Coordinates of N, CA and C in Angstrom, one line a residue:
M1 N 0.9 -1.1 0.1 CA 0.0 -0.1 -0.1 C 0.8 1.3 0.2
P2 N 1.9 1.5 0.8 CA 2.8 2.6 1.0 C 3.2 2.9 -0.5
R3 N 3.7 2.1 -1.3 CA 4.4 2.0 -2.6 C 3.2 2.7 -3.6
V4 N 2.1 2.1 -3.6 CA 0.9 2.7 -4.3 C 0.7 4.1 -4.1
A5 N 0.5 4.5 -2.6 CA 0.4 5.7 -2.3 C 1.4 6.8 -2.7
Q6 N 2.7 6.3 -2.6 CA 4.0 7.2 -3.1 C 3.7 7.3 -4.5
F7 N 3.4 6.3 -5.5 CA 3.1 6.4 -6.9 C 2.1 7.6 -7.3
D8 N 0.9 7.3 -6.6 CA 0.0 8.4 -6.7 C 0.3 9.8 -6.2
R9 N 1.2 10.0 -5.3 CA 1.7 11.3 -5.0 C 2.6 11.9 -5.9
Q10 N 3.3 11.0 -6.8 CA 4.1 11.4 -7.8 C 3.5 11.8 -9.0
V11 N 2.5 11.0 -9.2 CA 1.5 11.4 -10.3 C 0.8 12.8 -10.1
A12 N 0.3 13.0 -8.8 CA -0.3 14.3 -8.6 C 0.6 15.5 -8.6
V13 N 1.8 15.2 -8.3 CA 3.0 16.2 -8.2 C 3.3 16.7 -9.8
E14 N 3.4 15.5 -10.5 CA 3.5 15.8 -12.0 C 2.6 16.6 -12.7
R15 N 1.3 16.3 -12.4 CA 0.0 16.9 -13.1 C 0.0 18.4 -12.4
A16 N 0.5 18.7 -11.3 CA 0.5 19.8 -10.6 C 1.6 20.8 -11.3
L17 N 2.8 20.2 -11.5 CA 3.8 20.6 -12.4 C 3.3 21.3 -13.7
K18 N 2.6 20.5 -14.4 CA 2.2 21.0 -15.7 C 1.2 22.1 -15.6
L19 N 0.3 22.0 -14.8 CA -0.7 23.1 -14.5 C 0.0 24.2 -14.0
F20 N 0.9 24.2 -12.9 CA 1.4 25.5 -12.4 C 2.5 26.1 -13.5
W21 N 3.1 25.1 -14.2 CA 4.1 25.7 -15.4 C 3.4 26.3 -16.4
S22 N 2.1 25.9 -16.6 CA 1.4 26.5 -17.8 C 0.6 27.7 -17.3
R23 N -0.3 27.7 -16.2 CA -0.9 28.7 -15.7 C -0.3 29.7 -14.8
G24 N 0.8 29.3 -14.0 CA 1.3 30.2 -13.0 C 0.5 29.8 -11.7
Y25 N 1.2 30.4 -10.7 CA 0.8 30.4 -9.3 C -0.6 31.0 -8.9
Y26 N -0.6 32.1 -9.2 CA -1.9 32.8 -9.0 C -3.1 32.2 -9.9
A27 N -2.9 32.1 -11.1 CA -4.0 31.8 -12.1 C -4.5 30.3 -11.8
S28 N -3.6 29.6 -11.2 CA -4.2 28.2 -10.8 C -4.9 28.3 -9.5
S29 N -6.4 28.3 -9.6 CA -7.2 28.3 -8.5 C -7.3 26.9 -8.0
M30 N -7.8 26.8 -6.8 CA -7.9 25.5 -6.0 C -8.9 24.7 -7.0
K31 N -9.9 25.2 -7.7 CA -10.8 24.4 -8.6 C -9.7 24.0 -9.7
H32 N -8.9 24.8 -10.2 CA -7.9 24.1 -11.4 C -7.4 22.8 -10.8
V33 N -6.6 23.1 -9.5 CA -5.8 22.2 -8.8 C -6.6 20.9 -8.8
E34 N -7.9 21.0 -8.2 CA -8.6 19.9 -7.8 C -8.9 19.0 -9.2
E35 N -9.3 19.8 -10.4 CA -9.5 19.0 -11.7 C -8.2 18.5 -12.3
A36 N -7.1 19.2 -12.1 CA -5.9 18.7 -13.0 C -5.4 17.3 -12.2
L37 N -5.6 17.4 -10.8 CA -5.0 16.1 -10.0 C -6.2 15.2 -9.8
D38 N -7.4 15.6 -10.0 CA -8.6 14.7 -9.9 C -8.6 14.3 -8.3
M39 N -8.5 15.3 -7.6 CA -8.5 14.9 -6.1 C -9.4 16.2 -5.5
R40 N -10.0 15.6 -4.4 CA -11.0 16.5 -3.7 C -10.1 17.3 -2.8
P41 N -10.9 18.6 -2.2 CA -10.3 19.5 -1.4 C -9.6 18.7 0.0
G42 N -10.5 18.0 0.5 CA -9.9 17.3 1.7 C -8.6 16.4 1.6
S43 N -8.7 15.8 0.5 CA -7.6 15.0 0.1 C -6.2 15.8 -0.2
L44 N -6.5 16.9 -1.0 CA -5.4 17.8 -1.3 C -4.8 18.5 -0.1
Y45 N -5.4 18.9 0.8 CA -5.1 19.5 2.1 C -4.4 18.4 2.9
A46 N -4.9 17.3 3.0 CA -4.3 16.3 4.0 C -3.1 15.8 3.2
T47 N -2.9 15.7 1.9 CA -1.7 15.3 1.3 C -0.6 16.2 1.3
F48 N -1.1 17.5 0.8 CA 0.2 18.5 0.5 C -0.1 19.8 1.6
G49 N -1.1 19.9 2.4 CA -1.1 21.0 3.3 C -1.8 22.0 3.1
S50 N -1.3 22.6 1.7 CA -1.8 23.8 1.1 C -1.7 23.9 -0.3
K51 N -2.0 24.9 -1.0 CA -1.5 25.1 -2.4 C -0.4 25.4 -2.6
S52 N 0.2 26.1 -1.7 CA 1.8 26.5 -1.6 C 2.6 25.3 -1.4
G53 N 2.1 24.6 -0.4 CA 2.8 23.2 -0.3 C 3.0 22.4 -1.6
L54 N 1.8 22.2 -2.2 CA 1.9 21.3 -3.6 C 2.9 22.1 -4.3
F55 N 2.7 23.6 -4.5 CA 3.4 24.1 -5.7 C 4.9 24.0 -5.2
A56 N 5.3 23.9 -4.1 CA 6.6 23.8 -3.7 C 7.2 22.3 -4.1
E57 N 6.4 21.2 -4.0 CA 6.7 20.1 -4.6 C 6.8 20.1 -5.9
A58 N 6.0 20.8 -6.6 CA 6.1 20.8 -8.3 C 7.4 21.5 -8.5
L59 N 7.8 22.6 -7.7 CA 9.0 23.2 -8.1 C 10.4 22.2 -7.8
E60 N 10.1 21.6 -6.7 CA 11.2 20.6 -6.3 C 11.2 19.5 -7.5
E61 N 10.2 19.1 -8.2 CA 10.2 18.1 -9.4 C 10.8 18.8 -10.5
Y62 N 10.5 19.9 -10.7 CA 11.0 20.8 -11.9 C 12.5 20.8 -11.9
A63 N 12.8 21.4 -10.6 CA 14.5 21.5 -10.4 C 15.1 20.3 -10.7
S64 N 14.7 19.1 -10.1 CA 15.1 17.8 -10.3 C 15.4 17.3 -11.8
R65 N 14.6 17.8 -12.4 CA 14.5 17.4 -13.7 C 15.7 18.3 -14.4
I66 N 15.6 19.5 -14.3 CA 16.8 20.4 -14.6 C 18.2 19.8 -14.4
D67 N 18.5 19.4 -13.0 CA 19.5 18.9 -12.7 C 19.8 17.5 -13.3
A68 N 19.0 16.7 -13.5 CA 19.1 15.4 -14.1 C 19.6 15.7 -15.6
D69 N 19.0 16.7 -16.4 CA 19.2 16.8 -17.7 C 20.8 17.4 -17.7
F70 N 21.1 18.1 -16.9 CA 22.3 19.0 -16.9 C 23.5 17.9 -16.5
T71 N 23.3 17.2 -15.5 CA 24.1 15.9 -15.3 C 24.4 15.1 -16.2
D72 N 23.4 14.5 -16.9 CA 23.5 13.7 -18.1 C 24.2 14.2 -19.3
M73 N 23.8 15.7 -19.6 CA 24.8 16.1 -20.6 C 26.3 16.3 -20.3
V74 N 26.5 16.6 -19.1 CA 27.9 16.9 -18.7 C 28.5 15.7 -18.6
E75 N 28.2 14.6 -17.9 CA 28.9 13.4 -17.5 C 29.1 12.4 -18.8
S76 N 28.1 12.8 -19.9 CA 28.2 11.8 -20.9 C 29.2 12.5 -22.2
A77 N 29.4 13.7 -21.9 CA 30.4 14.4 -23.0 C 31.8 14.1 -22.7
P78 N 32.5 14.2 -23.8 CA 34.1 14.0 -23.7 C 34.6 15.0 -22.6
T79 N 34.2 16.3 -22.7 CA 34.9 17.4 -22.0 C 33.6 18.0 -21.4
V80 N 34.0 18.8 -20.4 CA 33.1 19.6 -19.8 C 32.3 20.8 -20.7
V81 N 33.1 21.4 -21.5 CA 32.6 22.4 -22.3 C 31.8 21.8 -23.3
E82 N 32.0 20.7 -23.8 CA 31.2 20.1 -24.8 C 29.9 19.7 -24.0
G83 N 30.1 19.1 -22.8 CA 28.6 18.8 -22.1 C 27.6 20.3 -22.0
L84 N 28.5 21.2 -21.9 CA 27.6 22.5 -21.7 C 27.1 22.8 -23.1
K85 N 27.6 22.7 -24.2 CA 27.1 23.0 -25.5 C 26.1 22.0 -25.5
R86 N 26.3 20.9 -25.2 CA 25.1 19.9 -25.6 C 23.9 20.1 -24.6
Y87 N 24.1 20.8 -23.5 CA 22.9 21.1 -22.6 C 22.2 22.2 -23.3
L88 N 22.9 23.2 -23.8 CA 22.3 24.4 -24.6 C 21.4 24.0 -25.7
H89 N 22.1 23.0 -26.4 CA 21.2 22.7 -27.6 C 20.0 21.7 -27.3
L90 N 20.2 20.9 -26.0 CA 19.1 20.2 -25.3 C 18.0 21.3 -25.2
I91 N 18.3 22.3 -24.4 CA 17.5 23.2 -23.9 C 16.6 24.1 -25.4
A92 N 17.4 24.2 -26.3 CA 16.7 24.6 -27.7 C 15.7 23.5 -28.1
R93 N 16.2 22.4 -28.1 CA 15.1 21.4 -28.6 C 14.0 21.4 -27.8
L94 N 14.2 21.2 -26.4 CA 13.0 21.2 -25.4 C 11.9 22.5 -25.7
C95 N 12.6 23.6 -26.2 CA 11.8 24.8 -26.4 C 11.3 24.8 -27.8
S96 N 11.6 23.9 -28.7 CA 10.9 23.7 -29.8 C 9.4 23.7 -29.7
R97 N 8.7 23.9 -31.0 CA 7.2 24.1 -31.2 C 6.8 22.5 -30.9
D98 N 7.5 21.7 -31.2 CA 6.9 20.2 -31.1 C 7.3 19.5 -29.8
A99 N 8.0 20.2 -29.1 CA 8.1 19.5 -27.8 C 6.9 19.7 -27.0
Q100 N 6.8 18.6 -26.2 CA 5.7 18.3 -25.2 C 6.0 19.2 -23.9
M101 N 6.0 20.4 -23.9 CA 6.2 21.2 -22.5 C 5.0 22.0 -22.3
P102 N 4.7 22.3 -21.1 CA 3.6 23.3 -20.7 C 4.0 24.6 -21.0
A103 N 5.1 25.0 -21.0 CA 5.6 26.4 -21.3 C 7.0 26.4 -21.7
Q104 N 7.4 27.4 -22.6 CA 8.7 27.7 -22.9 C 9.6 28.1 -21.9
A105 N 9.1 29.2 -21.2 CA 10.0 29.9 -20.2 C 10.2 29.1 -19.1
C106 N 11.2 29.4 -18.4 CA 11.7 28.6 -17.2 C 10.6 28.7 -16.0
M107 N 10.2 27.6 -15.5 CA 9.2 27.8 -14.4 C 9.7 28.4 -13.2
L108 N 10.9 28.4 -12.9 CA 11.6 29.3 -11.8 C 11.6 30.7 -12.1
I109 N 12.1 30.9 -13.3 CA 11.8 32.5 -13.6 C 10.3 33.1 -13.5
K110 N 9.5 32.2 -14.1 CA 8.2 32.8 -14.2 C 7.7 32.8 -12.8
T111 N 8.0 32.0 -11.9 CA 7.7 32.3 -10.4 C 8.2 33.3 -9.6
I112 N 9.4 33.8 -10.0 CA 10.1 34.9 -9.6 C 9.4 36.1 -9.9
L113 N 9.1 36.2 -11.1 CA 8.3 37.3 -11.8 C 7.0 37.4 -11.3
E114 N 6.3 36.4 -11.1 CA 4.7 36.4 -10.8 C 4.5 36.7 -9.4
V115 N 4.9 36.0 -8.4 CA 4.7 36.0 -7.2 C 5.2 37.5 -6.3
N116 N 4.5 37.7 -5.6 CA 4.6 38.7 -4.6 C 4.9 38.4 -3.3
A117 N 5.1 39.5 -2.3 CA 5.3 39.3 -0.8 C 4.5 38.6 -0.1
E118 N 3.2 38.5 -0.7 CA 2.2 37.5 0.0 C 2.7 35.9 -0.3
A119 N 3.5 35.6 -1.1 CA 4.0 34.2 -1.5 C 5.4 34.2 -1.4
A120 N 6.0 34.9 -0.4 CA 7.8 35.1 -0.2 C 8.4 33.9 0.0
L121 N 7.7 32.8 0.8 CA 8.4 31.5 0.8 C 8.2 31.0 -0.6
V122 N 7.4 31.1 -1.6 CA 7.5 30.4 -2.7 C 8.6 31.1 -3.7
Q123 N 8.6 32.5 -3.4 CA 9.7 33.2 -4.4 C 11.1 32.7 -3.9
Q124 N 11.1 32.8 -2.5 CA 12.5 32.4 -1.9 C 13.0 31.0 -2.3
Q125 N 12.1 30.1 -2.4 CA 12.4 28.7 -2.7 C 12.8 28.8 -4.2
A126 N 12.3 29.5 -5.3 CA 12.5 29.4 -6.6 C 14.0 30.5 -6.7
Q127 N 14.3 31.3 -5.8 CA 15.4 31.8 -5.8 C 16.6 31.2 -5.4
S128 N 16.5 30.2 -4.5 CA 17.4 29.4 -3.9 C 17.7 28.2 -5.0
M129 N 16.8 27.9 -5.6 CA 17.0 26.9 -6.6 C 17.7 27.3 -7.8
L130 N 17.5 28.5 -8.1 CA 18.3 29.0 -9.4 C 19.7 29.4 -8.8
A131 N 20.0 29.6 -7.5 CA 21.3 29.8 -7.0 C 22.1 28.5 -6.9
V132 N 21.4 27.3 -6.6 CA 21.8 26.0 -6.8 C 22.3 25.7 -8.2
I133 N 21.5 26.1 -9.1 CA 21.8 25.7 -10.6 C 23.0 26.5 -10.9
E134 N 23.1 27.7 -10.4 CA 24.3 28.5 -11.0 C 25.5 27.9 -10.3
K135 N 25.4 27.4 -9.0 CA 26.7 26.9 -8.3 C 27.0 25.7 -8.9
R136 N 26.0 24.7 -9.5 CA 26.4 23.8 -10.1 C 27.3 24.0 -11.5
I137 N 26.7 24.8 -12.3 CA 27.4 25.5 -13.6 C 28.8 25.7 -12.9
G138 N 29.1 26.6 -12.0 CA 30.2 27.0 -11.6 C 31.2 25.9 -11.2
D139 N 30.6 25.0 -10.6 CA 31.5 23.8 -10.1 C 31.8 22.9 -11.3
V140 N 31.3 22.9 -12.3 CA 31.8 22.0 -13.4 C 32.8 22.9 -14.4
L141 N 32.4 24.2 -14.3 CA 33.5 25.1 -15.0 C 34.7 25.1 -14.3
E142 N 34.7 25.0 -12.9 CA 35.9 25.0 -12.1 C 36.8 23.7 -12.5
K143 N 36.0 22.7 -12.5 CA 36.5 21.3 -12.8 C 37.2 21.3 -14.2
A144 N 36.6 22.1 -15.2 CA 37.1 22.2 -16.6 C 38.5 23.1 -16.5
R145 N 38.3 24.1 -15.7 CA 39.7 24.8 -15.7 C 41.0 24.2 -14.9
S146 N 40.4 23.4 -13.8 CA 41.5 22.7 -13.2 C 42.0 21.7 -14.0
E147 N 41.2 21.1 -15.0 CA 41.8 20.0 -15.8 C 42.5 20.7 -17.1
G148 N 42.7 22.0 -17.2 CA 43.4 22.7 -18.3 C 42.3 22.9 -19.4
E149 N 41.2 22.6 -19.5 CA 40.1 22.9 -20.5 C 40.0 24.3 -20.6
L150 N 39.9 25.1 -19.5 CA 39.8 26.5 -19.7 C 41.0 27.3 -19.3
R151 N 41.1 28.4 -19.6 CA 42.2 29.5 -19.4 C 42.3 29.5 -17.8
A152 N 43.4 29.5 -17.2 CA 43.8 29.7 -15.8 C 43.1 30.9 -15.1
D153 N 43.0 32.0 -16.2 CA 42.4 33.3 -15.6 C 41.0 33.3 -15.8
V154 N 40.3 32.3 -16.1 CA 38.8 32.5 -16.3 C 38.0 32.4 -14.8
D155 N 37.3 33.5 -14.5 CA 36.4 33.5 -13.5 C 35.2 32.6 -13.7
C156 N 35.4 31.6 -13.0 CA 34.2 30.5 -13.4 C 32.8 31.0 -12.7
R157 N 32.8 31.6 -11.5 CA 31.7 31.8 -11.0 C 31.0 33.0 -11.8
R158 N 31.8 33.9 -12.5 CA 31.1 34.9 -13.3 C 30.8 34.1 -14.6
L159 N 31.4 33.4 -15.2 CA 31.1 32.7 -16.3 C 29.8 31.8 -16.0
A160 N 29.7 31.3 -14.9 CA 28.5 30.5 -14.7 C 27.3 31.5 -14.4
R161 N 27.4 32.5 -14.1 CA 26.3 33.7 -14.1 C 25.8 33.8 -15.6
M162 N 26.8 34.1 -16.5 CA 26.5 34.3 -17.8 C 25.9 33.3 -18.6
V163 N 26.5 32.0 -18.3 CA 25.8 30.9 -18.9 C 24.3 30.8 -18.5
Q164 N 23.9 30.9 -17.3 CA 22.6 30.9 -16.8 C 21.9 32.1 -17.3
A165 N 22.5 33.2 -17.4 CA 21.6 34.2 -18.1 C 21.1 34.0 -19.4
Q166 N 22.2 33.4 -20.2 CA 22.1 33.0 -21.5 C 20.9 31.9 -21.7
I167 N 20.8 30.9 -20.6 CA 19.8 29.9 -20.7 C 18.4 30.6 -20.5
I168 N 18.5 31.1 -19.3 CA 17.2 32.1 -19.2 C 16.8 32.9 -20.3
G169 N 17.6 33.7 -21.1 CA 17.3 34.3 -22.2 C 16.7 33.3 -23.2
L170 N 17.5 32.3 -23.5 CA 17.0 31.4 -24.7 C 15.4 31.0 -24.4
R171 N 15.3 30.5 -23.3 CA 13.9 30.0 -22.8 C 12.8 31.2 -22.8
A172 N 13.2 32.4 -22.5 CA 12.2 33.5 -22.6 C 12.0 33.7 -24.0
F173 N 12.8 33.8 -24.8 CA 13.1 34.3 -26.4 C 12.1 33.2 -27.2
A174 N 12.2 31.8 -26.6 CA 11.4 30.7 -27.3 C 9.9 31.1 -27.1
A175 N 9.3 31.7 -26.1 CA 8.1 32.1 -25.9 C 7.5 32.9 -27.1
R176 N 8.5 33.7 -27.9 CA 8.1 34.2 -28.9 C 7.4 33.6 -30.2
D177 N 7.6 32.2 -30.1 CA 7.1 31.2 -31.2 C 7.9 31.6 -32.3
I178 N 9.5 31.3 -32.0 CA 10.4 31.4 -32.9 C 10.8 30.3 -33.5
P179 N 11.0 30.0 -34.7 CA 11.1 28.9 -35.6 C 12.3 27.9 -34.9
D180 N 12.2 26.6 -35.0 CA 13.1 25.9 -34.3 C 14.7 26.0 -34.8
D181 N 14.6 26.3 -36.1 CA 16.1 26.6 -36.6 C 16.9 27.7 -36.0
Q182 N 16.0 28.7 -35.7 CA 16.5 30.0 -35.1 C 17.0 29.5 -33.7
L183 N 16.2 28.9 -32.9 CA 16.5 28.6 -31.8 C 17.8 27.7 -31.6
E184 N 18.2 26.9 -32.5 CA 19.3 26.0 -32.7 C 20.5 26.9 -33.2
A185 N 20.2 27.9 -33.8 CA 21.2 29.0 -34.3 C 21.6 29.6 -32.9
L186 N 20.6 30.2 -32.2 CA 21.0 30.8 -31.0 C 21.8 29.9 -30.1
A187 N 21.5 28.7 -29.8 CA 22.4 27.7 -29.1 C 23.7 27.7 -29.6
D188 N 23.9 27.7 -30.9 CA 25.3 27.7 -31.7 C 25.9 28.8 -31.1
D189 N 25.2 30.0 -31.3 CA 26.1 31.1 -31.1 C 26.5 31.3 -29.4
M190 N 25.6 30.7 -28.6 CA 25.9 30.6 -27.2 C 27.1 29.5 -26.8
S191 N 27.2 28.5 -27.7 CA 28.2 27.6 -27.7 C 29.7 28.4 -28.1
R192 N 29.5 29.1 -28.9 CA 30.9 29.6 -29.6 C 31.3 30.6 -28.6
L193 N 30.6 31.3 -27.7 CA 31.0 32.0 -26.7 C 31.6 31.2 -25.8
L194 N 31.3 30.1 -25.4 CA 32.2 29.3 -24.4 C 33.6 29.0 -24.8
D195 N 33.6 28.8 -26.1 CA 34.8 28.8 -26.9 C 36.0 29.8 -26.5
C196 N 35.5 30.9 -26.3 CA 36.3 32.1 -26.2 C 37.1 32.0 -24.8
Y197 N 36.7 31.0 -23.8 CA 37.4 30.8 -22.5 C 38.3 29.6 -22.7
R198 N 38.3 29.0 -23.9 CA 38.9 27.7 -23.7 C 40.6 28.0 -23.6
A199 N 41.2 26.9 -23.0 CA 42.7 27.2 -22.9 C 43.3 27.0 -24.3
G200 N 44.5 27.7 -24.4 CA 45.2 27.5 -25.8 C 44.5 28.2 -26.9

């Protein structure tokens, strides 16, 4: 029974992720949540405590997917820089018009831009997750520098912020319904920027 309950909870979180990512936090009423998750109010509150509690779990799921994609691209590539390039192109593909995504823009950025002081904990959670992602990028860049792939004078933390800004920009730009080939071209341009920091 516990295994079934855990599976049901995961299904509910995935449905909530799609709803919140598509509609946003405030535009997703409890009625929307009930319909999307096929749960009654009593069950929702008993399981997640509140709408913000459910949203927090949906954000965690979103962040874990980002981390899994990032880790897979970096660890499967022959070099760190090549892995980052592959990750940029993965994002371009995920943002394509054929991709099955609730929205092109990053859910974390959408959350930060949408919520106000009334949902301070939600905003703080999204901010913290973005900081963790930036640190992850910085860590792998420092690894690349220590292995001689990047120049010794590269400020990896600054470069990590630039990479994250480029990723956020690409995701936001894709919301303009840009043709897929143009998204791929942007990923190419962003990849070439990384080459400017290579050693040798």
